[in-house]
Short mmCIF file of N, CA and C in Angstrom, two decimals:
data_model
loop_
_atom_site.label_atom_id
_atom_site.label_comp_id
_atom_site.label_asym_id
_atom_site.label_seq_id
_atom_site.Cartn_x
_atom_site.Cartn_y
_atom_site.Cartn_z
N UNK A 1 15.57 1.19 6.68
CA UNK A 1 14.52 0.57 5.90
C UNK A 1 13.22 0.63 6.70
N UNK A 2 12.11 0.74 6.02
CA UNK A 2 10.81 0.82 6.67
C UNK A 2 10.63 -0.39 7.58
N UNK A 3 10.18 -0.14 8.79
CA UNK A 3 10.11 -1.19 9.79
C UNK A 3 8.67 -1.59 10.13
N UNK A 4 7.77 -0.63 10.15
CA UNK A 4 6.41 -0.90 10.60
C UNK A 4 5.38 -0.49 9.56
N UNK A 5 4.29 -1.23 9.52
CA UNK A 5 3.17 -0.90 8.65
C UNK A 5 1.88 -1.23 9.38
N UNK A 6 1.12 -0.19 9.71
CA UNK A 6 -0.19 -0.36 10.34
C UNK A 6 -1.26 -0.06 9.31
N UNK A 7 -2.34 -0.82 9.35
CA UNK A 7 -3.42 -0.66 8.39
C UNK A 7 -4.74 -0.59 9.14
N UNK A 8 -5.61 0.32 8.73
CA UNK A 8 -6.98 0.39 9.24
C UNK A 8 -7.88 -0.03 8.10
N UNK A 9 -8.62 -1.11 8.31
CA UNK A 9 -9.52 -1.62 7.28
C UNK A 9 -9.55 -3.13 7.32
N UNK A 10 -10.28 -3.70 6.40
CA UNK A 10 -10.39 -5.15 6.34
C UNK A 10 -9.05 -5.78 5.99
N UNK A 11 -8.74 -6.86 6.68
CA UNK A 11 -7.48 -7.58 6.43
C UNK A 11 -7.75 -8.68 5.41
N UNK A 12 -7.04 -8.66 4.28
CA UNK A 12 -7.22 -9.72 3.28
C UNK A 12 -6.89 -11.09 3.87
N UNK A 13 -7.70 -12.08 3.55
CA UNK A 13 -7.49 -13.42 4.10
C UNK A 13 -6.13 -14.00 3.74
N UNK A 14 -5.61 -13.63 2.57
CA UNK A 14 -4.32 -14.19 2.18
C UNK A 14 -3.16 -13.64 3.01
N UNK A 15 -3.44 -12.68 3.90
CA UNK A 15 -2.41 -12.14 4.79
C UNK A 15 -2.56 -12.63 6.22
N UNK A 16 -3.52 -13.51 6.47
CA UNK A 16 -3.76 -13.98 7.84
C UNK A 16 -2.52 -14.56 8.52
N UNK A 17 -1.68 -15.25 7.77
CA UNK A 17 -0.52 -15.89 8.40
C UNK A 17 0.64 -14.92 8.65
N UNK A 18 0.59 -13.72 8.09
CA UNK A 18 1.71 -12.77 8.23
C UNK A 18 1.27 -11.42 8.79
N UNK A 19 0.06 -11.38 9.31
CA UNK A 19 -0.45 -10.13 9.89
C UNK A 19 -1.21 -10.45 11.17
N UNK A 20 -1.35 -9.44 12.01
CA UNK A 20 -2.01 -9.62 13.30
C UNK A 20 -2.90 -8.42 13.60
N UNK A 21 -3.96 -8.66 14.35
CA UNK A 21 -4.80 -7.56 14.84
C UNK A 21 -3.98 -6.76 15.84
N UNK A 22 -4.24 -5.47 15.93
CA UNK A 22 -3.42 -4.59 16.77
C UNK A 22 -3.45 -5.02 18.24
N UNK A 23 -4.54 -5.61 18.70
CA UNK A 23 -4.59 -6.03 20.11
C UNK A 23 -3.60 -7.15 20.41
N UNK A 24 -3.04 -7.79 19.38
CA UNK A 24 -2.03 -8.83 19.57
C UNK A 24 -0.60 -8.27 19.55
N UNK A 25 -0.47 -6.97 19.31
CA UNK A 25 0.85 -6.35 19.14
C UNK A 25 1.55 -6.16 20.48
N UNK A 26 2.85 -5.88 20.39
CA UNK A 26 3.60 -5.53 21.59
C UNK A 26 3.20 -4.12 22.04
N UNK A 27 3.67 -3.73 23.21
CA UNK A 27 3.25 -2.44 23.79
C UNK A 27 3.59 -1.26 22.89
N UNK A 28 4.73 -1.33 22.18
CA UNK A 28 5.15 -0.22 21.34
C UNK A 28 4.17 0.01 20.19
N UNK A 29 3.85 -1.05 19.47
CA UNK A 29 2.92 -0.89 18.34
C UNK A 29 1.53 -0.48 18.81
N UNK A 30 1.08 -1.04 19.92
CA UNK A 30 -0.22 -0.62 20.46
C UNK A 30 -0.21 0.87 20.78
N UNK A 31 0.85 1.33 21.43
CA UNK A 31 0.98 2.74 21.78
C UNK A 31 0.97 3.62 20.54
N UNK A 32 1.73 3.22 19.52
CA UNK A 32 1.78 4.00 18.29
C UNK A 32 0.41 4.04 17.62
N UNK A 33 -0.26 2.91 17.58
CA UNK A 33 -1.59 2.85 16.97
C UNK A 33 -2.57 3.76 17.71
N UNK A 34 -2.49 3.78 19.04
CA UNK A 34 -3.37 4.65 19.82
C UNK A 34 -3.11 6.12 19.55
N UNK A 35 -1.86 6.46 19.26
CA UNK A 35 -1.52 7.84 18.94
C UNK A 35 -1.95 8.23 17.52
N UNK A 36 -1.96 7.26 16.62
CA UNK A 36 -2.23 7.54 15.21
C UNK A 36 -3.70 7.47 14.83
N UNK A 37 -4.48 6.64 15.54
CA UNK A 37 -5.84 6.36 15.11
C UNK A 37 -6.87 6.62 16.20
N UNK A 38 -8.11 6.79 15.77
CA UNK A 38 -9.22 6.97 16.71
C UNK A 38 -9.60 5.61 17.32
N UNK A 39 -10.40 5.64 18.37
CA UNK A 39 -10.86 4.39 18.99
C UNK A 39 -11.61 3.53 17.98
N UNK A 40 -12.43 4.16 17.16
CA UNK A 40 -13.18 3.42 16.14
C UNK A 40 -12.22 2.74 15.16
N UNK A 41 -11.20 3.46 14.74
CA UNK A 41 -10.24 2.90 13.79
C UNK A 41 -9.43 1.76 14.39
N UNK A 42 -9.16 1.83 15.68
CA UNK A 42 -8.40 0.77 16.33
C UNK A 42 -9.13 -0.57 16.26
N UNK A 43 -10.45 -0.54 16.15
CA UNK A 43 -11.22 -1.78 16.07
C UNK A 43 -10.88 -2.59 14.82
N UNK A 44 -10.48 -1.91 13.75
CA UNK A 44 -10.14 -2.62 12.51
C UNK A 44 -8.67 -2.43 12.13
N UNK A 45 -7.84 -2.13 13.12
CA UNK A 45 -6.41 -1.91 12.87
C UNK A 45 -5.66 -3.23 12.93
N UNK A 46 -4.75 -3.42 12.00
CA UNK A 46 -3.90 -4.60 11.97
C UNK A 46 -2.52 -4.20 11.45
N UNK A 47 -1.59 -5.10 11.56
CA UNK A 47 -0.23 -4.78 11.14
C UNK A 47 0.43 -5.97 10.46
N UNK A 48 1.33 -5.65 9.53
CA UNK A 48 2.21 -6.67 8.97
C UNK A 48 3.29 -6.93 10.00
N UNK A 49 3.62 -8.17 10.19
CA UNK A 49 4.71 -8.47 11.12
C UNK A 49 5.92 -7.66 10.70
N UNK A 50 6.59 -7.04 11.69
CA UNK A 50 7.61 -6.04 11.35
C UNK A 50 8.75 -6.60 10.53
N UNK A 51 9.12 -7.84 10.74
CA UNK A 51 10.18 -8.41 9.91
C UNK A 51 9.72 -8.50 8.46
N UNK A 52 8.46 -8.83 8.24
CA UNK A 52 7.94 -8.95 6.88
C UNK A 52 7.90 -7.59 6.19
N UNK A 53 7.39 -6.58 6.88
CA UNK A 53 7.35 -5.24 6.29
C UNK A 53 8.76 -4.81 5.88
N UNK A 54 9.70 -4.97 6.79
CA UNK A 54 11.10 -4.61 6.51
C UNK A 54 11.62 -5.39 5.31
N UNK A 55 11.41 -6.69 5.32
CA UNK A 55 11.93 -7.54 4.24
C UNK A 55 11.32 -7.18 2.89
N UNK A 56 10.01 -6.91 2.86
CA UNK A 56 9.36 -6.59 1.59
C UNK A 56 9.82 -5.25 1.03
N UNK A 57 9.98 -4.25 1.89
CA UNK A 57 10.49 -2.96 1.41
C UNK A 57 11.95 -3.10 0.96
N UNK A 58 12.73 -3.86 1.69
CA UNK A 58 14.13 -4.09 1.32
C UNK A 58 14.22 -4.81 -0.02
N UNK A 59 13.41 -5.83 -0.19
CA UNK A 59 13.38 -6.58 -1.45
C UNK A 59 12.98 -5.66 -2.61
N UNK A 60 11.99 -4.81 -2.38
CA UNK A 60 11.55 -3.88 -3.42
C UNK A 60 12.67 -2.92 -3.81
N UNK A 61 13.41 -2.45 -2.82
CA UNK A 61 14.51 -1.54 -3.13
C UNK A 61 15.52 -2.21 -4.06
N UNK A 62 15.88 -3.44 -3.75
CA UNK A 62 16.83 -4.18 -4.60
C UNK A 62 16.24 -4.37 -6.00
N UNK A 63 14.97 -4.75 -6.09
CA UNK A 63 14.35 -4.98 -7.38
C UNK A 63 14.23 -3.70 -8.20
N UNK A 64 13.98 -2.57 -7.55
CA UNK A 64 13.91 -1.29 -8.26
C UNK A 64 15.28 -0.95 -8.82
N UNK A 65 16.34 -1.20 -8.07
CA UNK A 65 17.69 -0.98 -8.58
C UNK A 65 18.01 -1.91 -9.75
N UNK A 66 17.31 -3.03 -9.82
CA UNK A 66 17.48 -3.98 -10.93
C UNK A 66 16.50 -3.69 -12.07
N UNK A 67 15.90 -2.50 -12.07
CA UNK A 67 15.04 -2.00 -13.15
C UNK A 67 13.59 -2.47 -13.11
N UNK A 68 13.13 -3.00 -12.00
CA UNK A 68 11.70 -3.29 -11.87
C UNK A 68 11.00 -2.03 -11.40
N UNK A 69 9.72 -1.95 -11.69
CA UNK A 69 8.92 -0.85 -11.15
C UNK A 69 8.39 -1.28 -9.79
N UNK A 70 8.00 -0.32 -8.97
CA UNK A 70 7.41 -0.64 -7.67
C UNK A 70 6.20 -1.55 -7.85
N UNK A 71 5.41 -1.28 -8.87
CA UNK A 71 4.19 -2.05 -9.12
C UNK A 71 4.48 -3.52 -9.42
N UNK A 72 5.71 -3.84 -9.81
CA UNK A 72 6.09 -5.23 -10.10
C UNK A 72 6.60 -5.96 -8.86
N UNK A 73 6.77 -5.27 -7.76
CA UNK A 73 7.28 -5.90 -6.54
C UNK A 73 6.12 -6.40 -5.68
N UNK A 74 6.43 -7.28 -4.77
CA UNK A 74 5.39 -7.81 -3.87
C UNK A 74 4.79 -6.70 -3.02
N UNK A 75 5.64 -5.84 -2.43
CA UNK A 75 5.10 -4.77 -1.58
C UNK A 75 4.31 -3.78 -2.42
N UNK A 76 4.74 -3.53 -3.64
CA UNK A 76 3.99 -2.62 -4.52
C UNK A 76 2.61 -3.16 -4.83
N UNK A 77 2.52 -4.43 -5.15
CA UNK A 77 1.23 -5.05 -5.44
C UNK A 77 0.34 -5.06 -4.21
N UNK A 78 0.94 -5.33 -3.06
CA UNK A 78 0.18 -5.33 -1.81
C UNK A 78 -0.34 -3.93 -1.50
N UNK A 79 0.51 -2.92 -1.64
CA UNK A 79 0.08 -1.55 -1.35
C UNK A 79 -1.03 -1.09 -2.29
N UNK A 80 -0.93 -1.42 -3.56
CA UNK A 80 -1.99 -1.06 -4.51
C UNK A 80 -3.31 -1.66 -4.05
N UNK A 81 -3.28 -2.91 -3.66
CA UNK A 81 -4.49 -3.60 -3.18
C UNK A 81 -5.03 -2.91 -1.92
N UNK A 82 -4.14 -2.62 -0.97
CA UNK A 82 -4.57 -2.01 0.30
C UNK A 82 -5.00 -0.57 0.12
N UNK A 83 -4.30 0.20 -0.70
CA UNK A 83 -4.69 1.60 -0.94
C UNK A 83 -6.11 1.68 -1.48
N UNK A 84 -6.50 0.69 -2.27
CA UNK A 84 -7.83 0.69 -2.88
C UNK A 84 -8.93 0.27 -1.93
N UNK A 85 -8.57 -0.39 -0.84
CA UNK A 85 -9.61 -0.96 0.01
C UNK A 85 -9.58 -0.53 1.47
N UNK A 86 -8.49 0.06 1.93
CA UNK A 86 -8.36 0.37 3.35
C UNK A 86 -8.58 1.84 3.66
N UNK A 87 -8.90 2.09 4.90
CA UNK A 87 -9.14 3.46 5.36
C UNK A 87 -7.84 4.23 5.53
N UNK A 88 -6.85 3.61 6.17
CA UNK A 88 -5.55 4.26 6.36
C UNK A 88 -4.44 3.23 6.38
N UNK A 89 -3.27 3.68 5.93
CA UNK A 89 -2.05 2.88 6.02
C UNK A 89 -0.95 3.82 6.51
N UNK A 90 -0.20 3.37 7.49
CA UNK A 90 0.90 4.18 8.02
C UNK A 90 2.16 3.32 8.00
N UNK A 91 3.24 3.87 7.42
CA UNK A 91 4.53 3.19 7.38
C UNK A 91 5.58 4.10 7.98
N UNK A 92 6.49 3.51 8.77
CA UNK A 92 7.57 4.31 9.38
C UNK A 92 8.67 3.40 9.90
N UNK A 93 9.73 4.05 10.41
CA UNK A 93 10.87 3.34 10.98
C UNK A 93 11.09 3.83 12.41
N UNK A 94 11.42 2.91 13.31
CA UNK A 94 11.70 3.22 14.73
C UNK A 94 10.51 3.95 15.34
N UNK A 95 10.76 5.06 16.03
CA UNK A 95 9.64 5.81 16.61
C UNK A 95 9.41 7.12 15.88
N UNK A 96 9.88 7.19 14.64
CA UNK A 96 9.76 8.40 13.82
C UNK A 96 8.46 8.42 13.04
N UNK A 97 7.35 8.61 13.71
CA UNK A 97 6.08 8.65 12.98
C UNK A 97 5.34 9.97 13.20
N UNK A 98 6.07 11.00 13.58
CA UNK A 98 5.49 12.34 13.67
C UNK A 98 5.59 13.01 12.31
N UNK A 99 4.59 13.77 11.97
CA UNK A 99 4.62 14.57 10.74
C UNK A 99 4.94 13.72 9.50
N UNK A 100 4.22 12.64 9.34
CA UNK A 100 4.41 11.79 8.17
C UNK A 100 3.84 12.46 6.93
N UNK A 101 4.48 12.30 5.78
CA UNK A 101 3.89 12.80 4.54
C UNK A 101 2.55 12.10 4.31
N UNK A 102 1.52 12.88 4.02
CA UNK A 102 0.18 12.31 3.85
C UNK A 102 -0.24 12.31 2.39
N UNK A 103 -0.93 11.24 2.02
CA UNK A 103 -1.41 11.09 0.65
C UNK A 103 -2.85 10.59 0.67
N UNK A 104 -3.61 11.01 -0.33
CA UNK A 104 -4.95 10.49 -0.55
C UNK A 104 -5.08 9.95 -1.97
N UNK A 105 -4.08 10.20 -2.79
CA UNK A 105 -4.07 9.78 -4.18
C UNK A 105 -3.12 8.59 -4.33
N UNK A 106 -3.62 7.50 -4.86
CA UNK A 106 -2.83 6.27 -4.98
C UNK A 106 -1.59 6.48 -5.85
N UNK A 107 -1.77 7.10 -7.01
CA UNK A 107 -0.64 7.29 -7.92
C UNK A 107 0.46 8.14 -7.29
N UNK A 108 0.07 9.22 -6.61
CA UNK A 108 1.07 10.08 -5.96
C UNK A 108 1.78 9.33 -4.84
N UNK A 109 1.03 8.51 -4.10
CA UNK A 109 1.64 7.72 -3.03
C UNK A 109 2.66 6.73 -3.60
N UNK A 110 2.31 6.08 -4.69
CA UNK A 110 3.23 5.12 -5.31
C UNK A 110 4.48 5.81 -5.87
N UNK A 111 4.30 6.99 -6.46
CA UNK A 111 5.46 7.75 -6.95
C UNK A 111 6.38 8.12 -5.80
N UNK A 112 5.79 8.57 -4.70
CA UNK A 112 6.58 8.93 -3.52
C UNK A 112 7.35 7.72 -2.98
N UNK A 113 6.68 6.59 -2.85
CA UNK A 113 7.33 5.38 -2.34
C UNK A 113 8.49 4.98 -3.25
N UNK A 114 8.26 5.01 -4.55
CA UNK A 114 9.33 4.68 -5.50
C UNK A 114 10.53 5.60 -5.33
N UNK A 115 10.26 6.90 -5.18
CA UNK A 115 11.36 7.86 -5.03
C UNK A 115 12.11 7.65 -3.72
N UNK A 116 11.42 7.24 -2.67
CA UNK A 116 12.09 6.97 -1.40
C UNK A 116 12.93 5.69 -1.46
N UNK A 117 12.44 4.70 -2.19
CA UNK A 117 13.16 3.43 -2.26
C UNK A 117 14.44 3.52 -3.09
N UNK A 118 14.58 4.54 -3.93
CA UNK A 118 15.84 4.67 -4.67
C UNK A 118 16.89 5.44 -3.87
N UNK A 119 16.51 5.94 -2.71
CA UNK A 119 17.47 6.60 -1.82
C UNK A 119 18.27 5.53 -1.08
N UNK A 120 19.50 5.84 -0.68
CA UNK A 120 20.33 4.83 0.00
C UNK A 120 19.67 4.17 1.22
N UNK A 121 19.00 4.94 2.06
CA UNK A 121 18.37 4.36 3.25
C UNK A 121 17.11 3.58 2.93
N UNK A 122 16.44 3.96 1.86
CA UNK A 122 15.23 3.27 1.43
C UNK A 122 14.10 3.29 2.44
N UNK A 123 14.06 4.31 3.27
CA UNK A 123 13.02 4.38 4.30
C UNK A 123 11.78 5.09 3.78
N UNK A 124 10.64 4.44 3.92
CA UNK A 124 9.37 5.01 3.49
C UNK A 124 8.59 5.42 4.73
N UNK A 125 8.36 6.71 4.84
CA UNK A 125 7.52 7.28 5.89
C UNK A 125 6.27 7.78 5.19
N UNK A 126 5.10 7.29 5.60
CA UNK A 126 3.91 7.57 4.82
C UNK A 126 2.65 7.40 5.66
N UNK A 127 1.68 8.27 5.40
CA UNK A 127 0.33 8.07 5.90
C UNK A 127 -0.59 8.22 4.70
N UNK A 128 -1.26 7.13 4.36
CA UNK A 128 -2.20 7.15 3.25
C UNK A 128 -3.61 7.12 3.82
N UNK A 129 -4.42 8.07 3.40
CA UNK A 129 -5.82 8.11 3.83
C UNK A 129 -6.70 7.77 2.64
N UNK A 130 -7.39 6.66 2.77
CA UNK A 130 -8.28 6.22 1.70
C UNK A 130 -9.60 6.95 1.74
N UNK A 131 -10.49 6.58 0.85
CA UNK A 131 -11.78 7.25 0.73
C UNK A 131 -12.65 7.15 1.97
N UNK A 132 -12.44 6.12 2.77
CA UNK A 132 -13.27 5.91 3.95
C UNK A 132 -12.71 6.58 5.19
N UNK A 133 -11.58 7.27 5.07
CA UNK A 133 -10.94 7.88 6.24
C UNK A 133 -11.79 9.00 6.81
N UNK A 134 -11.64 9.19 8.13
CA UNK A 134 -12.37 10.27 8.81
C UNK A 134 -11.96 11.62 8.28
#
């Protein structure tokens, strides 16, 4: 299941209690962020607490199997909001963040995520580049 989610862009206030600026992360997440983003992007990089990212993707997988659409799940609604406002979003599991599938189109990204969540492992590996991306 997807374990990590890093975001470059403004952090919504309603996520303050479940997200942290990258400078507050453990050494692993800081290292991954430094490999994935430019110095400028690191200034506005934040992450969902890893347990929350995992739980939300896991919950979405169960709900999709129960006939909900991704857009009806909490993670789906969150991603739609973030895709529209953030520069980049990266999702992965463990240290497997090389050669992530890249998207710039919200609809295609959501279709991809839905298709990954119906797989047994339910792991979403993704790099979304929004309109403000370098």
